[in-house]
Structure formats: C-alpha cells, structure tokens
Short mmCIF file of C-alpha atoms in Angstrom, two decimals:
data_model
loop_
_atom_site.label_atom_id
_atom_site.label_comp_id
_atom_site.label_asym_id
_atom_site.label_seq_id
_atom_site.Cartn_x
_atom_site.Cartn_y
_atom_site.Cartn_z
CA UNK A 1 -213.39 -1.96 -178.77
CA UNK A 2 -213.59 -2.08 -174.91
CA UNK A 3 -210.48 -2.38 -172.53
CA UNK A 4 -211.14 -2.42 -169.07
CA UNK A 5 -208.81 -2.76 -166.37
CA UNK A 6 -207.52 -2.82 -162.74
CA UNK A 7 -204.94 -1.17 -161.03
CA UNK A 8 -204.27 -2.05 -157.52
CA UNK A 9 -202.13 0.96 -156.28
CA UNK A 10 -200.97 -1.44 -152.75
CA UNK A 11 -199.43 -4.30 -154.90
CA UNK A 12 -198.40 -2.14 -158.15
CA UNK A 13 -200.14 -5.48 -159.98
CA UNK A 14 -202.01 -4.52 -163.73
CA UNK A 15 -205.08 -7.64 -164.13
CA UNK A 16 -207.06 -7.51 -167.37
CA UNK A 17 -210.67 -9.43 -167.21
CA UNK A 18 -211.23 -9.05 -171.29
CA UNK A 19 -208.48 -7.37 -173.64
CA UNK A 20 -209.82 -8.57 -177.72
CA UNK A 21 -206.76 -8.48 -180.04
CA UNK A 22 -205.54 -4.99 -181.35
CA UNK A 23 -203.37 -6.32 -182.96
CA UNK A 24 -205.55 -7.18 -186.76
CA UNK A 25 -208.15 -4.11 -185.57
CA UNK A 26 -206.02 -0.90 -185.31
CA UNK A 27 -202.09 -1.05 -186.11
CA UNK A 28 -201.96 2.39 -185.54
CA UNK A 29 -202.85 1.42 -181.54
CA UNK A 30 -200.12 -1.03 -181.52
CA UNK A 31 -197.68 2.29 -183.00
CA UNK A 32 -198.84 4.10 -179.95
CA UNK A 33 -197.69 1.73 -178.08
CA UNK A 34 -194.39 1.08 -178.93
CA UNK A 35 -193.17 4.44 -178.97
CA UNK A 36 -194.85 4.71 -175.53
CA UNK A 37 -192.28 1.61 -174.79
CA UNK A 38 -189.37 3.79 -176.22
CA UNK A 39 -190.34 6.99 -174.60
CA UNK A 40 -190.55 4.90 -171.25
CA UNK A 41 -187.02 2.92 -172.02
CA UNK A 42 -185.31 6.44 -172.70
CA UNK A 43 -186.30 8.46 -169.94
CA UNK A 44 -185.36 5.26 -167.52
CA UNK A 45 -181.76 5.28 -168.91
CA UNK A 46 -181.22 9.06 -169.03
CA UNK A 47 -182.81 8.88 -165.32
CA UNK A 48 -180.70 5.70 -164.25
CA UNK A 49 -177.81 7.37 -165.54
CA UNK A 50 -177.94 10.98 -163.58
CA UNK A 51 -179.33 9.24 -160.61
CA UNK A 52 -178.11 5.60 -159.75
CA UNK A 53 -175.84 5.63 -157.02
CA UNK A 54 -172.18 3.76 -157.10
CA UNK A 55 -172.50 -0.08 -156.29
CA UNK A 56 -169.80 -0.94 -154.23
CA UNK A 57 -169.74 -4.24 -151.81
CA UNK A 58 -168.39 -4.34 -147.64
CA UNK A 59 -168.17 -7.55 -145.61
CA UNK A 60 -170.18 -7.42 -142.79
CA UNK A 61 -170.24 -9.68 -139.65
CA UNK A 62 -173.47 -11.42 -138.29
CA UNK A 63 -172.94 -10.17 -134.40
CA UNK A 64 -176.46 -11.22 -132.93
CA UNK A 65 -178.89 -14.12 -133.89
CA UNK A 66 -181.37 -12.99 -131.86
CA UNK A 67 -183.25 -15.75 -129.47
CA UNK A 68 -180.74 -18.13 -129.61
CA UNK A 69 -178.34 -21.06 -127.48
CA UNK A 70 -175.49 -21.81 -127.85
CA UNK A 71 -174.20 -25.30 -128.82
CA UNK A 72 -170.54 -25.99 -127.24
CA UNK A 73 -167.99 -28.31 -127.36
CA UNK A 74 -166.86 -30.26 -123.95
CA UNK A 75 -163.53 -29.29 -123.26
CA UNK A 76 -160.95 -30.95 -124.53
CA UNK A 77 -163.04 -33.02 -127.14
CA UNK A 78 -163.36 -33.09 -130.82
CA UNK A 79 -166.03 -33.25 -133.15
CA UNK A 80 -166.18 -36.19 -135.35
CA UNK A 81 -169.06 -35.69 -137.39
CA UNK A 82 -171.94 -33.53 -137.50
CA UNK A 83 -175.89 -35.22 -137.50
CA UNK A 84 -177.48 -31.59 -138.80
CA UNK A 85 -177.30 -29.37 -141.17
CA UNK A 86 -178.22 -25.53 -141.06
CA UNK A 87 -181.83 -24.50 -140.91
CA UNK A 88 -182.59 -28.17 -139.44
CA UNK A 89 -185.54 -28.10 -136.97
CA UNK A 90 -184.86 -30.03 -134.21
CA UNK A 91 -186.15 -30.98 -130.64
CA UNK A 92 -184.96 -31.29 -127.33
CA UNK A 93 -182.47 -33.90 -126.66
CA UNK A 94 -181.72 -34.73 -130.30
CA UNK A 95 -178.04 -35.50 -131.12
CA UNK A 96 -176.83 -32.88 -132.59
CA UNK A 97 -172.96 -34.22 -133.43
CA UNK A 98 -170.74 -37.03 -132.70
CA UNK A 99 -167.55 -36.59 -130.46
CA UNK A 100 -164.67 -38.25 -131.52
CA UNK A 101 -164.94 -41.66 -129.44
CA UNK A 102 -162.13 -44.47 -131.45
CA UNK A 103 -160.63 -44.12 -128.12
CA UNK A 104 -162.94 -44.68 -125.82
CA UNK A 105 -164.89 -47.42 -128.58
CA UNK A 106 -161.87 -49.07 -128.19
CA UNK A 107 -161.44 -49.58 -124.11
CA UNK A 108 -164.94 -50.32 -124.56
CA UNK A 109 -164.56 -53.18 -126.71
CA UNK A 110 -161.45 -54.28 -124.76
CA UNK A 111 -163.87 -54.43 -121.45
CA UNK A 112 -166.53 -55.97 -123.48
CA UNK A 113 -164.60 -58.70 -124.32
CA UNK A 114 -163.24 -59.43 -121.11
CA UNK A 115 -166.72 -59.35 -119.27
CA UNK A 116 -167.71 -61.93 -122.06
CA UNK A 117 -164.94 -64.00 -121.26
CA UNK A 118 -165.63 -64.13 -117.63
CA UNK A 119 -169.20 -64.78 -117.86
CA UNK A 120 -168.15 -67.54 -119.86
CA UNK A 121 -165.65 -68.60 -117.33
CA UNK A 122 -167.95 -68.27 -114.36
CA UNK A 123 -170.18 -71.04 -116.32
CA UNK A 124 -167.54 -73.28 -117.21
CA UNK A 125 -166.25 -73.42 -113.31
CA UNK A 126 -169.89 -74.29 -112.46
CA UNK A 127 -170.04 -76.88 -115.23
CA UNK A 128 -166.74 -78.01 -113.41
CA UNK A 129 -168.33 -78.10 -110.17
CA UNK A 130 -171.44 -79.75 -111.23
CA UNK A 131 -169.32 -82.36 -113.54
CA UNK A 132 -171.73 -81.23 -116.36
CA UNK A 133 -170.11 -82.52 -119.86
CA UNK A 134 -171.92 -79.18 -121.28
CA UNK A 135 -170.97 -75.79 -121.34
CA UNK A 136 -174.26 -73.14 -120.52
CA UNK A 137 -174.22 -70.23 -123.37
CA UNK A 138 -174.36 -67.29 -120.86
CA UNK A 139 -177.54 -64.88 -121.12
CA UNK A 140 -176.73 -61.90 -123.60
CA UNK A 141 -173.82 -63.41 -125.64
CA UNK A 142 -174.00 -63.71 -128.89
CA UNK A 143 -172.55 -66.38 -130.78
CA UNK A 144 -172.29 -65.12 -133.95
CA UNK A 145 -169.76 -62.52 -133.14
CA UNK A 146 -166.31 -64.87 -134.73
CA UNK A 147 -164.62 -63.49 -131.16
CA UNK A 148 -166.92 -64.40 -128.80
CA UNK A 149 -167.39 -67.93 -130.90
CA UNK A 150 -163.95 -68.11 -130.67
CA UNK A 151 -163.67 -67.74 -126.04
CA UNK A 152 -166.93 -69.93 -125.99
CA UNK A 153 -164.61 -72.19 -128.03
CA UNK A 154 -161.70 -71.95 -125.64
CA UNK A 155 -163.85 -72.43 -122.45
CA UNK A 156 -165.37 -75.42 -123.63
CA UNK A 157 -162.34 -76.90 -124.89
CA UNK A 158 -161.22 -76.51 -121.44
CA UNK A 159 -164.23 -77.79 -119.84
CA UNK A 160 -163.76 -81.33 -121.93
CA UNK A 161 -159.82 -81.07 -120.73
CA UNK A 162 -160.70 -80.04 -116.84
CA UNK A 163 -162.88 -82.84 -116.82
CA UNK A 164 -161.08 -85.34 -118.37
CA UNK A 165 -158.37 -84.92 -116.15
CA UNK A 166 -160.51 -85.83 -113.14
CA UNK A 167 -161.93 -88.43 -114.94
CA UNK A 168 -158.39 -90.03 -115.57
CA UNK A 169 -157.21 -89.33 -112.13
CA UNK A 170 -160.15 -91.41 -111.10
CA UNK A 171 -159.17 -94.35 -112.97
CA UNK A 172 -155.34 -93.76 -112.00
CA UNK A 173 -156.90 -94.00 -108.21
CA UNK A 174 -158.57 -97.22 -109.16
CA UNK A 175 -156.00 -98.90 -110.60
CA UNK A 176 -153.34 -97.93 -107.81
CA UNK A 177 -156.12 -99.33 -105.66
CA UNK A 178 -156.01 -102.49 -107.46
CA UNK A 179 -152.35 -102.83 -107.09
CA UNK A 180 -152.00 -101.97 -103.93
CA UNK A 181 -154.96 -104.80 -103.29
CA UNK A 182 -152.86 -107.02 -105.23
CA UNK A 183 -149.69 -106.79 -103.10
CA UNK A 184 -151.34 -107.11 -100.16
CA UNK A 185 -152.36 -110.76 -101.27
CA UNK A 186 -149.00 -111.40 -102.20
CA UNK A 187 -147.28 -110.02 -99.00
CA UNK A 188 -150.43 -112.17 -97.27
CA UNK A 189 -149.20 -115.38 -99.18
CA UNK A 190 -145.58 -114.60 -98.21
CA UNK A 191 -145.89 -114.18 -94.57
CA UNK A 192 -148.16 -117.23 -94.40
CA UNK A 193 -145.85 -119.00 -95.52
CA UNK A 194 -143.48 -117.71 -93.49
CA UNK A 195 -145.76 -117.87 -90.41
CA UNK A 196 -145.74 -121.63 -91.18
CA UNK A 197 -142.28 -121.94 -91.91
CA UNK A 198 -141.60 -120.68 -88.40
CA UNK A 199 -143.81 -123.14 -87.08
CA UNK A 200 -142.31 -126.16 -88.31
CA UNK A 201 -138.69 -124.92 -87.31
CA UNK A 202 -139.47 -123.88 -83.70
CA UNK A 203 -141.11 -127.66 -83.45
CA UNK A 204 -137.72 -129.19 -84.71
CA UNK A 205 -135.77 -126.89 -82.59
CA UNK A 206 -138.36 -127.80 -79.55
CA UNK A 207 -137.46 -131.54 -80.35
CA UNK A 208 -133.68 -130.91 -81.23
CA UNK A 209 -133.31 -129.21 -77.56
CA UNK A 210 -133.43 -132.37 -75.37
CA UNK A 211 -131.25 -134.45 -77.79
CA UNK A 212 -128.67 -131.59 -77.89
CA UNK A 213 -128.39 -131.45 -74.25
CA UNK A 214 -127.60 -135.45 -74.16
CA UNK A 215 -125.27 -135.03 -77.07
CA UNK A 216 -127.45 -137.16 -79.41
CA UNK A 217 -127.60 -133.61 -82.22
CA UNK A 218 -124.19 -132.36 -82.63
CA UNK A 219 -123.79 -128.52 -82.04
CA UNK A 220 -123.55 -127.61 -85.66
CA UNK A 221 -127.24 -128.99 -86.67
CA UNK A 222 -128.66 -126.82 -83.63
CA UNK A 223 -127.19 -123.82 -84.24
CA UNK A 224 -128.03 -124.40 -87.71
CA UNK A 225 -131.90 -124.15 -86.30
CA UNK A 226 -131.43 -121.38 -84.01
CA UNK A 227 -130.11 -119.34 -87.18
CA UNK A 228 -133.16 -120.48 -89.31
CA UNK A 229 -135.30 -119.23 -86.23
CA UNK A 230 -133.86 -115.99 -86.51
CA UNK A 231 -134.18 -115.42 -89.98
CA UNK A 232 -137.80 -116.48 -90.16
CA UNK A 233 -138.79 -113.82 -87.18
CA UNK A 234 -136.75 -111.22 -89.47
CA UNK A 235 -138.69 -111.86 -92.56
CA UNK A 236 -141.87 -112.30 -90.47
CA UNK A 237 -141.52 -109.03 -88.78
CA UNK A 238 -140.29 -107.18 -92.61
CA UNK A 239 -143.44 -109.08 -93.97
CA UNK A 240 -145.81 -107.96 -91.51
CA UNK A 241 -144.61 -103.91 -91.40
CA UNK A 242 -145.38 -104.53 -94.99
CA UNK A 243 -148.84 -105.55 -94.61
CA UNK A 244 -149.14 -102.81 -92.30
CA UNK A 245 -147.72 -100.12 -95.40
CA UNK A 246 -150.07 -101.75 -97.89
CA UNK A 247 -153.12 -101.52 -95.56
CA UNK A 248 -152.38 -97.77 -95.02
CA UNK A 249 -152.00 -96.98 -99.03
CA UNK A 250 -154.92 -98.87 -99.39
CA UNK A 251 -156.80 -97.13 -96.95
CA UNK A 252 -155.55 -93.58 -98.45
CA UNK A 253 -156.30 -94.50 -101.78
CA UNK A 254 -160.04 -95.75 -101.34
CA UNK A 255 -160.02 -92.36 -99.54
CA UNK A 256 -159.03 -90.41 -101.95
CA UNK A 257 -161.48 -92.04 -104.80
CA UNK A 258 -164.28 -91.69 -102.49
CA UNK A 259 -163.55 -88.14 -101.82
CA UNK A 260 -162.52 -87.42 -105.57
CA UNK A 261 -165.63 -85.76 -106.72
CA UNK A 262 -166.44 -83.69 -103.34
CA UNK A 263 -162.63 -82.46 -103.88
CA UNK A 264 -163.43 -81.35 -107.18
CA UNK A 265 -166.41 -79.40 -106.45
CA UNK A 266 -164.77 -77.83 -103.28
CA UNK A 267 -161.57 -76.88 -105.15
CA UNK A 268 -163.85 -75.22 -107.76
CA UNK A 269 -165.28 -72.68 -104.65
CA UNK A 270 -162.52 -70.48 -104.25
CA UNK A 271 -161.97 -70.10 -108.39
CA UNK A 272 -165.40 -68.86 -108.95
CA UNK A 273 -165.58 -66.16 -105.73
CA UNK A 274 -162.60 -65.20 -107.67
CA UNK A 275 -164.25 -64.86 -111.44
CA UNK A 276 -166.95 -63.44 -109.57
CA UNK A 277 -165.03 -60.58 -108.28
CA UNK A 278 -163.53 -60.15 -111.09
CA UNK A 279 -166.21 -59.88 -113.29
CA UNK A 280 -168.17 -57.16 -111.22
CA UNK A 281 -165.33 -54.78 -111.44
CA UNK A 282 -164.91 -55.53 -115.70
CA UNK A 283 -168.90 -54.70 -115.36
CA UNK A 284 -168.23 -51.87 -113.78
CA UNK A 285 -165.57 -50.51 -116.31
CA UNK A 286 -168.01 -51.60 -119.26
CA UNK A 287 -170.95 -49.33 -117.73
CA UNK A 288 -168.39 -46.73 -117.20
CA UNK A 289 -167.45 -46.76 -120.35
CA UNK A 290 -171.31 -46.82 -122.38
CA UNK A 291 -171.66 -43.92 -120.43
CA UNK A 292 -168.61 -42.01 -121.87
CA UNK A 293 -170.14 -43.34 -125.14
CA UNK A 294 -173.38 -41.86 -124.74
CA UNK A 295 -172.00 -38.66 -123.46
CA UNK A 296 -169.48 -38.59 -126.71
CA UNK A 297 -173.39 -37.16 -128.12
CA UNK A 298 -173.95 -33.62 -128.50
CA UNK A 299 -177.61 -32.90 -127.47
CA UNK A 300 -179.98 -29.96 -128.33
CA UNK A 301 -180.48 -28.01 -125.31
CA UNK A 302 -183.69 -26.89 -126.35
CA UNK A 303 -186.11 -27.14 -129.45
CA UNK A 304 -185.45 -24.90 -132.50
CA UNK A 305 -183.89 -24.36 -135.82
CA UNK A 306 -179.90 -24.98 -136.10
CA UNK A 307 -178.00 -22.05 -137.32
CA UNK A 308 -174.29 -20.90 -137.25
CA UNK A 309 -172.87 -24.46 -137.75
CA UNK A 310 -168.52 -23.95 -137.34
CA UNK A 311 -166.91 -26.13 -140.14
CA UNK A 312 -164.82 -29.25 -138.21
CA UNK A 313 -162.38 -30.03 -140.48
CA UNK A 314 -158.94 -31.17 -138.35
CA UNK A 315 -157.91 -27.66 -138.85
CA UNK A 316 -160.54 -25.87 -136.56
CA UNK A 317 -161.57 -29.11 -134.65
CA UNK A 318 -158.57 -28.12 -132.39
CA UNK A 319 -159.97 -23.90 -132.10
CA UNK A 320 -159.92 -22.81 -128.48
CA UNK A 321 -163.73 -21.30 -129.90
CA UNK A 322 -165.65 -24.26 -128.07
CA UNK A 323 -168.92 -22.95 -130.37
CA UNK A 324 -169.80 -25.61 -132.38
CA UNK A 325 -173.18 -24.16 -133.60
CA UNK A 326 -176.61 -22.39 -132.05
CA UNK A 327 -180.19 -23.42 -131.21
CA UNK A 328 -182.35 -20.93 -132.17
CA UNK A 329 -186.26 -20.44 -132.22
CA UNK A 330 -187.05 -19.27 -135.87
CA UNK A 331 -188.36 -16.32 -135.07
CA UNK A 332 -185.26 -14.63 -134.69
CA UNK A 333 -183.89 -11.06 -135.78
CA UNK A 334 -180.44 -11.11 -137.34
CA UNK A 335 -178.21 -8.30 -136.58
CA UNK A 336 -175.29 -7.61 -139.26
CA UNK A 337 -172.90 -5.34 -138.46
CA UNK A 338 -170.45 -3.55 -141.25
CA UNK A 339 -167.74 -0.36 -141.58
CA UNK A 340 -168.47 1.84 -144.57
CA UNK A 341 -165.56 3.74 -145.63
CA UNK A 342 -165.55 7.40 -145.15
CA UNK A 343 -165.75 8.66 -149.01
CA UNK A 344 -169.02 6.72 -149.25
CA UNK A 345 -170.73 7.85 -145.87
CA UNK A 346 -172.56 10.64 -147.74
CA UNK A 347 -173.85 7.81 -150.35
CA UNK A 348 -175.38 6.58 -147.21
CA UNK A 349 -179.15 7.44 -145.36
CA UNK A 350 -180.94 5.07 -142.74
CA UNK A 351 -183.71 3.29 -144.32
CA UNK A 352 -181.66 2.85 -147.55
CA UNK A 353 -182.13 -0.41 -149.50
CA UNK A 354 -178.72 -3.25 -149.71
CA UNK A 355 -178.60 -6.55 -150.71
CA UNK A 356 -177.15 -8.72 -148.23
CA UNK A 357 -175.64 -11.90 -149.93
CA UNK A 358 -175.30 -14.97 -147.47
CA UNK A 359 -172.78 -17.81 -149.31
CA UNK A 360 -174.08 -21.41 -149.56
CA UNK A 361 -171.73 -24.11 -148.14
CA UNK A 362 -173.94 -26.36 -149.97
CA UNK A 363 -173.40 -25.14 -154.18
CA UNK A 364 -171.03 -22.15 -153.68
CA UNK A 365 -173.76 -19.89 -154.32
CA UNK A 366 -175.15 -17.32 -152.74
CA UNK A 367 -178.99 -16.21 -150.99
CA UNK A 368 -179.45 -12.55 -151.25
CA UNK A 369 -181.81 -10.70 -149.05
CA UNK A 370 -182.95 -6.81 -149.88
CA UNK A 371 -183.29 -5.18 -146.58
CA UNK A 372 -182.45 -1.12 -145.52
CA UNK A 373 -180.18 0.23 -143.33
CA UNK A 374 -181.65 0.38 -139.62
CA UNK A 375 -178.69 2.26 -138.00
CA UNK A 376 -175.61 4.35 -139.02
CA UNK A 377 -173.25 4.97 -135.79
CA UNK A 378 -171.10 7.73 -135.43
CA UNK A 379 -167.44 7.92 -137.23
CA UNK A 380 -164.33 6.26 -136.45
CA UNK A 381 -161.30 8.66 -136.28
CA UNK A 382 -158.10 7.60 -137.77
CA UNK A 383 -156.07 7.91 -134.82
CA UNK A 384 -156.96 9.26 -131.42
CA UNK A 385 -155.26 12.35 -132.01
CA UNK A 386 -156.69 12.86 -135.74
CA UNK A 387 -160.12 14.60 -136.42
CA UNK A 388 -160.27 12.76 -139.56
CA UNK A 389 -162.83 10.55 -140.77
CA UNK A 390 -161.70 6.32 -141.20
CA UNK A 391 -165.10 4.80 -141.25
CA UNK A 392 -168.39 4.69 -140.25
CA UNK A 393 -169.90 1.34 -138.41
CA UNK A 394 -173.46 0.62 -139.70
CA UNK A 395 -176.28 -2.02 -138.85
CA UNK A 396 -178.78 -4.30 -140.41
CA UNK A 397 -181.29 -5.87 -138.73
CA UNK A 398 -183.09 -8.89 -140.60
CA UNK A 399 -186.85 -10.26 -139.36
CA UNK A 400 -186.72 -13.88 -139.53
CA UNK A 401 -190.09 -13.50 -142.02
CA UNK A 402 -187.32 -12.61 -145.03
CA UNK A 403 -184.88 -15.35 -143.77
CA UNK A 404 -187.45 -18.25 -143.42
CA UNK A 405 -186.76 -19.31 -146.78
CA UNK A 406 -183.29 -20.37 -145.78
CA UNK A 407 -184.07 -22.53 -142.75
CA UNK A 408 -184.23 -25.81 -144.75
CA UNK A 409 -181.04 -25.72 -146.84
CA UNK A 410 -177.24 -25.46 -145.32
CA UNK A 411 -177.08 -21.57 -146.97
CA UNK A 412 -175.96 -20.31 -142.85
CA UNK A 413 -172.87 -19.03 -142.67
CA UNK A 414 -170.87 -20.81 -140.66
CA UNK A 415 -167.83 -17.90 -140.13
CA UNK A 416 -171.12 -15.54 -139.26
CA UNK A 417 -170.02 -13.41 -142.36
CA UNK A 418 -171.81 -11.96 -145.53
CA UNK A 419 -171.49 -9.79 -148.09
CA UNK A 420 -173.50 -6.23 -148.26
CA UNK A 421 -173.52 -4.65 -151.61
CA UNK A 422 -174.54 -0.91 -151.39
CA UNK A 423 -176.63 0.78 -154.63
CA UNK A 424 -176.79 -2.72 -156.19
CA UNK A 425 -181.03 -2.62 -157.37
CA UNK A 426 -181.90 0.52 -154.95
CA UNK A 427 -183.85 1.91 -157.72
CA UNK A 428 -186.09 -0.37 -160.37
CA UNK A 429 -184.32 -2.15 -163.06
CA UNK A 430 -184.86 -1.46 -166.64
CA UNK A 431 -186.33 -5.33 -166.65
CA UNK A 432 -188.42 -4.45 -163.86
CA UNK A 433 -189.73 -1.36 -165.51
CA UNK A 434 -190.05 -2.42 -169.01
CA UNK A 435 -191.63 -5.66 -167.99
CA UNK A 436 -195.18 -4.09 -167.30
CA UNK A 437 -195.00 -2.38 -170.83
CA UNK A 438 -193.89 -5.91 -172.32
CA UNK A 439 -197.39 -6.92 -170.17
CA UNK A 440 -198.72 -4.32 -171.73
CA UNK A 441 -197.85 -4.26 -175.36
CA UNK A 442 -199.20 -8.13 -175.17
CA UNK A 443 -202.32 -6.28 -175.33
CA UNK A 444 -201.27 -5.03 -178.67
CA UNK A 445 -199.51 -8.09 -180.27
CA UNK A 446 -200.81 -11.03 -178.39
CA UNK A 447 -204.63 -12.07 -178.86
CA UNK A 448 -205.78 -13.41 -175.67
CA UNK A 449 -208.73 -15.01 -174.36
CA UNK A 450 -211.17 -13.35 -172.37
CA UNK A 451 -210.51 -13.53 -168.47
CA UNK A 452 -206.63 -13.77 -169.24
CA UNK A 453 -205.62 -12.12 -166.21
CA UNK A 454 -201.79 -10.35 -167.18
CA UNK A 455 -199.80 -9.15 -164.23
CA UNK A 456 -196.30 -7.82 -162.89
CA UNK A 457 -194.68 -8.55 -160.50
CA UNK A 458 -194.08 -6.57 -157.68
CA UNK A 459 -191.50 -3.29 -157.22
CA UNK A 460 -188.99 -4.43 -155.19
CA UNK A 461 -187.26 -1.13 -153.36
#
C-alpha cells in the first residue's frame, strides 16, 4: 500500500492525490487510527479544560468609520422615508432619503391648480375678444386629470354664456332700433297731419278775419279758430321735440350696435393684463415651490458605500442628532471602542483574539467578525480620590477586507453599537480539531477514488 501526501504548513490544509481503501486491506490500520482519534479528543479536553479562558461579552461602541461623510438632516425637517439600505453603493448626487413634503405637496398642488385655471382663463378672455365660439386647450394641460377637466369645463361653459350675452344684447340693440324706427314713422304721420291740419285752419281763420271785422262771423266762431290755432302749434311743437327724441335714440342705438363688437374686444383688454399678472406671480409660487420639492431630496455628497443608517421611526425623526447616516469609501477601518471591567483586565493581552458580533436590522441575527485587540488604554479610577481600579477602555480596529462581506445586506448598526465577546473560540474548537482526524480516518473507512483531494479547513485564531 502507498499513501502519499501534502502538508502545506502556510494554510494548515491536508490534500491526498491517491489514498486506496484500508478499510477491507488492514483493520488493524483503521484500530490505529481510532485510538489516535481518542488520544487526540482526550488530550484536547483535558487541555481545553486547564487552559480556556472565561467567555464573557462587553458592549462596545463603533467611535470612528474611518474615511467617511456625513449625511445630515436640514434643520428643522423630517425624514419620511429612506431610498438605501446599509452597505448600498452609491454615487454622487443620488437621493439618498425623502423629507417629509405632504405640506409643501400640498401648496404645490394648490398653486398648480390655480396656474391651470388662469391659463385657462387667459384663453377664454382671448376667445372673448376674438368672438371665437371655441375654447384653445392651453399648452401643458392635461385633460385627463377629472380637476383640470372639470375648470376647462367651467371656462368654456362661460365662454358659451359670455358670448351669448353679447350676442343677445345685439339683437336687444336691433330690435330697440326697430322700434325706435317705428315711432318715428308714427310721430312722422302724426305731425303731418298736424302740419296739415294747421294749414287748413290758418286759411279759414285768414278768410274768417275780414268777415269778422264787418260783423258777417260772430265772435264766438272766431275765437273758436284762434283756439284751434293754438292747439295745433302746441301739438305741432310736442310732435316735433318728439321727432327730435326719436332721431337722437335712434342715432345712439345704431351707435351702439355698430360699436358692439369693438366694445367687446376693448372691454376684454383690461381683464386679461389682469389674468396676466396674475398668473406670473401663481408661476412664480409654483417654481418656488418644485424647488422646495426637489430640495425635500437628500443627496449623496460624494460616491461610496452607505453605512451607519439612524432608524426614523416618529420617535427619533424629531432627535436634535441631525445624522441621518454616512458616505463612506469601502475601504474604511472601523474603530470599536469598549470598557473591560477590572477583574478581567489580567484575562486581557494586545493582539488577543474576540469576536465582535454586529446585529442585523434585517433577520435579528447577528455577523460576527474574529479580530484581536489593537490597544488596551490605561485604567479608570473609581473616583478621583480612589487608587482603585473601575475599568480599563480598550480598542478594536477592523480593515474593511474582513467587513466587505457586509456591504450588501442592511447588517450596519444603526445605534453604532456591537457586541464583543472575550475567550469565545480564542483557542481551536474540538470540531475544528477533530475535523482533520474525521478527514483523516476517511482514509481508513471511506474508499475513495484516486485524485480525491480531502482537506480542512483553515485554523481560525
């Protein structure tokens, strides 16, 4: 039988190119090695059991992320919802979160809807001034929102109205013309009539005269005549101021029709300068207010990975910390900070190994990283008048090339705080010591085929 094999002493990994089966050969190979497996499993536990230090667990606080911006809230604003999650890579100007805008959504929608109903006014004015029976669908409204249906509605309605009115004005013009026309012929019939009424009495009185003054017409007959004289002129004179009243109306009325549609047009001048001005100052609040909108954006300040998002619910949406979450470039070194109380600062050397245990918002579980102790600082006294020993202040410094694993899920704490468990898996496990002897004993109980390769995984200190 030949066994021939590889150890690579960097990488602590066992390879096999060709193990044949020991397994039906030689059982008393396949004894050897099992109570080279219990040997090996004894001494580990008698070992583990003089030697493995105390696990005991501190919270420590993340106090540096290394090359990183910070993200801020404006003053005075809220965050409404957030467009990123932790470990996100974004770029420059990307919206990062949305700032709570209902109220500023809402004077925009007010100002949108009155610049849409004076555009809409402005053309219905010039559809008045044109006497257009149509009303011009203003560039940039849409008709299929039910509100603005609803003004275009309105405007036109009052379009039909505006210019019906002028319409029937016209024809009450007209036929005031015509009856004005028509009394004129009548008051022309009367005082024709009259004219020739007065004709034939001043002839009788012109023959009564002589015969009066020879007493042939007796007094009452002549006076009778000189009455009817009278009383002719009168109605002459009424009928003729008449004539003169009609002509006048007449002449004010034909006016007036004639001048009907130029009066329109020029009464619709002063309406639209006034739309007009009123319509670049709702403009002007609309812009003002898109702008607000687009500011109510938070934007990356520079290109990175997102880490240290705060949680907005409405209880820390209102936190004088205006933070909301950092930009960093993914190359970062986290800094952890911690306070080991003093009964286990002997326990304690720089370069030992923790686990640091960062909790994911995302499952409620948690991403450990193994990483030693870069600094222990000096001891906090109990009081300043104590010599005593409180606790010692310790840090942890993590290269981003053991944290890049966690930039694409939302595992970043967002309170900056993890957990550091001391003597937790600073020496091997029994699974990670026994598990090269279960490699190995496959080379007693398992047949294989040649070029197998069997390895371990790596020690993990």
């Amino acid at each position: 039988m030949m066994m021939r094999g590889d150890i690579t002493s960097s990488t602590d990994v066992l390879s096999l190119t060709h193990v044949p089966s020991l397994s039906r050969r030689d059982p008393w190979a396949r004894l050897g090695f099992a109570t080279i497996a219990f040997v090996c499993i004894a001494i580990w536990a008698v070992t583990r059991s003089f030697n493995a230090p105390e696990t005991f667990a501190v919270s420590g606080t993340i106090q540096d992320l290394g090359d990183s911006i910070p993200v801020k809230v404006p003053d005075g604003a809220k965050v409404s919802r957030l467009l990123v999650r932790n470990g996100d890579r974004v770029s420059a100007g990307q919206p990062l979160a949305h700032i709570d805008d209902a109220d500023i959504r809402r004077d925009f929608e007010v100002a949108s809807t009155r610049v849409t109903d004076l555009l809409i006014s402005e053309q219905r004015i010039l559809a008045q001034r044109d006497k257009t029976q149509s009303l011009t669908l203003p560039a940039g409204i849409d008709l299929t929102d039910p509100a603005t249906a609803k003004l275009f509605s309105e405007h036109r309605d009052k379009l039909a109205k505006s210019l019906a009115s002028a319409s029937e004005e016209k024809a009450s013009l007209r036929d005031m013309l015509k009856r004005t026309q028509s009394e004129a012929a009548d008051v022309a019939k009367q005082l024709a009539a009259r004219l020739k009424e007065r004709d034939l009495n001043e002839r009788e009185l012109a023959n009564s005269q002589p015969l009066f003054e020879r007493s042939s017409v007796n007094r009452l007959r002549f006076g009778q005549l000189e009455r009817e004289s009278i009383r002719i002129g009168t109605d002459i004179a009424k009928l003729r101021a008449e004539t003169a009243k009609i002509k006048a109306t007449r002449a004010d009325l034909e006016a007036r029709l004639a001048h009907a549609d130029i009066d329109i047009s020029q009464s619709a001048v002063p309406e639209l300068d006034r739309v007009r001005d009123l319509l670049m100052d709702a403009t002007e609040a609309r812009n003002n207010l898109a702008a607000r909108l687009e500011l109510s954006k938070i934007l990356s300040p520079t290109s990175g990975v997102v880490r240290g998002i705060k949680d907005i619910d409405e209880s820390v949406r209102k936190s004088p910390d205006p933070e909301l979450m950092r930009i960093s470039s993914g190359n970062e070194t986290i800094v952890i900070e911690a306070t080991i109380a003093s009964n286990q600062v002997g326990k304690l050397h720089v370069g030992e190994i923790v686990s640091v245990e960062f909790a994911s918002s995302a499952n409620g579980q948690t991403d450990t990283v193994r990483v030693p102790i870069s600094e222990i600082g000096a001891a906090h006294a109990k009081s300043p008048t104590s010599s005593a020993i409180s606790a010692v202040p310790i840090k942890i410094s993590i290269p981003h090339s053991q944290i890049q694993n966690l930039e694409k899920e939302p595992r970043w704490p967002a309170d900056k705080s993890v957990k550091i468990v001391f003597g937790s898996r600073s020496t091997p496990t029994l699974a990670e010591v026994t598990r090269p002897l279960g490699d190995g004993l496959a080379f007693v109980f398992d047949a294989v085929s040649p070029g197998t390769p069997l390895a371990t995984d790596q020690f993990r200190h």
